[in-house]
Structures are given as C-alpha cells and as structure tokens.
XYZ file of C-alpha atoms in Angstrom:
199
model
C -3.106 -2.024 15.652
C -1.180 -3.740 12.797
C 1.834 -3.962 15.072
C -0.237 -5.603 17.873
C -1.720 -8.066 15.352
C 1.724 -9.102 14.119
C 3.017 -9.546 17.634
C -0.056 -11.618 18.631
C 0.375 -13.818 15.566
C 4.082 -14.313 16.358
C 3.206 -15.317 19.936
C 0.792 -17.975 18.736
C 2.565 -19.132 15.619
C 5.932 -20.892 15.717
C 6.272 -21.319 11.926
C 7.255 -18.808 9.306
C 5.207 -15.649 9.463
C 4.602 -13.824 6.201
C 2.953 -10.425 6.057
C 1.100 -9.171 2.922
C 0.234 -5.612 2.178
C -1.769 -4.679 -0.930
C -2.132 -1.186 -2.310
C -1.779 1.425 0.478
C -1.490 -1.572 2.858
C 1.983 -2.171 1.470
C 3.373 0.689 3.594
C 1.278 -0.414 6.565
C 2.728 -3.900 6.252
C 6.234 -2.444 5.887
C 5.688 -0.479 9.085
C 4.407 -3.438 11.070
C 7.232 -5.729 9.847
C 10.083 -3.279 10.482
C 8.733 -2.015 13.815
C 8.295 -5.501 15.295
C 11.044 -7.539 13.743
C 8.553 -10.435 14.124
C 7.913 -11.188 10.458
C 9.931 -13.687 8.381
C 8.917 -12.249 4.975
C 7.121 -9.152 3.723
C 5.219 -9.113 0.410
C 3.781 -5.870 -0.915
C 2.026 -4.987 -4.109
C 2.763 -1.281 -3.675
C 5.124 0.843 -1.574
C 4.059 4.479 -1.803
C 6.087 6.769 0.463
C 3.744 9.720 1.127
C 6.791 12.005 1.562
C 7.537 11.485 -2.161
C 5.908 14.202 -4.258
C 5.389 11.852 -7.175
C 3.682 9.269 -4.929
C 1.252 11.960 -3.772
C 0.541 12.911 -7.392
C -0.302 9.388 -8.514
C -2.363 8.609 -5.396
C -4.626 11.641 -5.786
C -7.780 11.834 -7.912
C -6.225 14.600 -10.001
C -2.458 15.384 -10.293
C -2.951 18.948 -8.987
C -4.557 17.593 -5.864
C -1.497 15.477 -5.152
C 0.830 18.505 -5.664
C -1.069 20.580 -3.165
C -2.295 17.860 -0.790
C 0.032 18.488 2.062
C -0.554 22.239 2.125
C -4.347 21.953 1.743
C -4.712 19.179 4.289
C -2.827 21.160 6.934
C -6.087 23.121 7.071
C -7.830 19.837 8.169
C -7.030 20.328 11.809
C -9.282 20.721 14.780
C -12.983 20.286 13.991
C -12.258 19.925 10.257
C -10.190 16.766 10.902
C -13.442 14.898 11.645
C -15.168 15.900 8.403
C -15.696 12.657 6.371
C -15.528 12.723 2.560
C -15.980 9.935 0.069
C -12.685 8.240 -0.801
C -13.235 8.705 -4.582
C -13.342 12.504 -4.062
C -9.688 12.630 -3.159
C -8.171 9.502 -4.587
C -7.974 7.995 -8.089
C -10.276 5.159 -7.136
C -11.434 4.725 -10.710
C -7.982 3.246 -11.451
C -8.265 0.528 -8.795
C -8.987 -2.152 -11.436
C -8.557 -2.498 -15.177
C -11.934 -4.200 -15.422
C -14.693 -1.493 -15.428
C -17.214 -3.764 -13.837
C -14.848 -4.516 -10.935
C -14.034 -0.844 -10.605
C -17.759 -0.002 -10.330
C -18.236 -2.713 -7.721
C -15.272 -1.457 -5.584
C -16.373 2.193 -5.853
C -19.923 1.314 -4.779
C -18.686 -0.781 -1.834
C -19.252 1.329 1.365
C -16.695 -0.781 3.219
C -14.155 -0.475 0.391
C -13.555 2.138 -2.322
C -16.893 3.814 -1.670
C -16.033 4.411 1.963
C -16.002 7.848 3.603
C -12.840 8.837 5.447
C -12.104 11.768 7.815
C -9.907 14.518 6.400
C -7.698 14.001 9.455
C -6.864 10.550 8.213
C -5.646 11.868 4.897
C -3.668 14.544 6.636
C -1.954 12.060 8.959
C -1.183 9.737 6.052
C 0.398 12.441 3.945
C 2.436 13.690 6.875
C 3.570 10.213 7.899
C 7.109 8.816 7.782
C 8.230 5.260 8.372
C 9.597 4.552 11.848
C 12.449 2.617 10.177
C 13.868 4.312 7.077
C 14.416 1.884 4.164
C 18.175 2.230 4.403
C 17.947 0.937 8.025
C 15.478 -1.855 7.263
C 17.625 -4.991 7.345
C 14.895 -7.469 8.159
C 12.625 -9.047 6.934
C 13.337 -9.983 3.310
C 11.022 -7.980 1.101
C 9.221 -8.932 -2.136
C 7.601 -6.239 -4.188
C 5.031 -8.069 -6.352
C 3.878 -5.043 -8.276
C 1.162 -5.241 -10.962
C 2.821 -4.507 -14.298
C -0.290 -2.958 -15.822
C -1.136 -0.732 -12.779
C -2.989 2.322 -14.094
C -3.029 3.970 -10.640
C 0.416 3.571 -9.039
C 3.151 2.882 -11.581
C 5.831 0.397 -10.466
C 8.482 3.071 -10.834
C 7.028 5.008 -7.915
C 7.050 2.028 -5.596
C 10.539 1.132 -6.764
C 11.851 4.504 -5.541
C 11.188 3.387 -1.964
C 11.845 -0.383 -2.567
C 15.330 0.181 -4.069
C 16.422 1.950 -0.850
C 15.549 -1.017 1.394
C 18.670 -2.606 2.919
C 17.128 -6.049 3.546
C 17.389 -8.770 0.970
C 14.741 -8.012 -1.622
C 13.125 -9.200 -4.862
C 11.024 -7.358 -7.437
C 8.490 -9.432 -9.270
C 6.270 -7.710 -11.916
C 2.798 -9.233 -12.116
C 2.390 -9.312 -15.879
C -1.006 -8.238 -17.257
C -2.385 -7.282 -13.786
C -3.807 -3.973 -12.723
C -3.694 -2.306 -9.310
C -6.225 -4.875 -8.037
C -4.264 -7.821 -9.403
C -6.989 -10.201 -10.675
C -5.922 -10.506 -14.357
C -3.831 -13.410 -15.592
C -1.013 -14.250 -15.875
C -0.218 -11.842 -13.052
C -2.913 -13.098 -10.709
C -1.679 -16.718 -10.983
C 1.938 -15.544 -10.438
C 0.761 -13.664 -7.346
C -1.044 -16.695 -6.000
C 2.124 -18.841 -6.562
C 4.209 -16.256 -4.636
C 1.804 -16.443 -1.680
C 2.061 -20.279 -1.536
C 4.794 -21.352 0.922
C 7.134 -24.017 -0.405
C 6.367 -27.588 0.596
C 8.509 -28.847 3.510
C-alpha cells in the first residue's frame, strides 16, 4: 500500500518527492523508498530493524517480552493470528511522549496508541526483513532526525541500521524531544528540516 501510494504520488508530482516516516513508520518509509526508487529524500525519526534483538527489546512493553517475542509470536498462526490485543499490552506505549498528558491522550486514542492489533500483525512485523538491505540502499538520501530525549527507542538502536545504509545520509538529533517530537528546540528543528529550501 505504501509502495502504491509513493508510485501514485510520483506519477502526479513532477517536483521533489520527500517521504517521512515517524516511529515504526520509519522502516515503512524506508521500504517504500528503497523498493520504488521514486523518492528524492527519505526522512525518518526512527529506524528499528525487527531482526535486531535490541530493537525488539526496546519496542516491547517489557524487555523480557522483546527477548521472547519471535518465539512466542510463532504460536500466533492460524486462528490465533486474528486475535486482536490492545497495542499497550505488547508495546511500551507509555513511552510515546515525555509529556504525561500527551501520553494519556495517545494511549486513549482508539485510532492511535489505544488501538487493538491482530497478533498476526505483530508476528509478521517481527519476522520481516527489508527488501533492500541497507548496504544495498544507494538511493534516496536518508536523514535520520531522531529525538535526542527518546525514552522509548534510543537513537543508538536506530543508528545500528542507519549506519549501514549506503546512500548519502545525515543524522540530526532533535534536542530535547521525546519519541513523539513535540518539545522544543527539537520540534522546531524538525519543522525546519521538513521545509523545502526556497527556489
């Protein structure tokens, strides 16, 4: 679906096409950009490779869940794959924001952090691998704009994948910002990065 969206945008847009992926969407954006070759720039706030054991540990609600996630989720096949569970049961959703009020809002949002997801989705995510390995990803240029005060996914975990990317790349820490980067000065820096230069 993301691939199709990128190709449709490319077909109807003759200017520079930037793709943004936030949180787990960083890897989704990486996939769409590297599979299509239709993007001029990729910006991600997080690049968690689910094959990386440390990435699974930080993504999970509790570290032990991350350590055993692949083995346990293999049981989520057949009818069990369709069983829906609240996102906060399996993920560290309480670390989505550094502002407790914003965290509460996100966790209560049934279309956001309070959503229910099928166990099969988690299984497929943790068993996924990028179609283009980072060492083979020569296009597009990649910017990792990672929140510097991220209490959920430390920058070091994203950098493990990012540092392997062959394309031109730039790492920009968003100072003072949490996983949901709304705090300044990181939020303003992020907004500036998303503003194309004037012609």
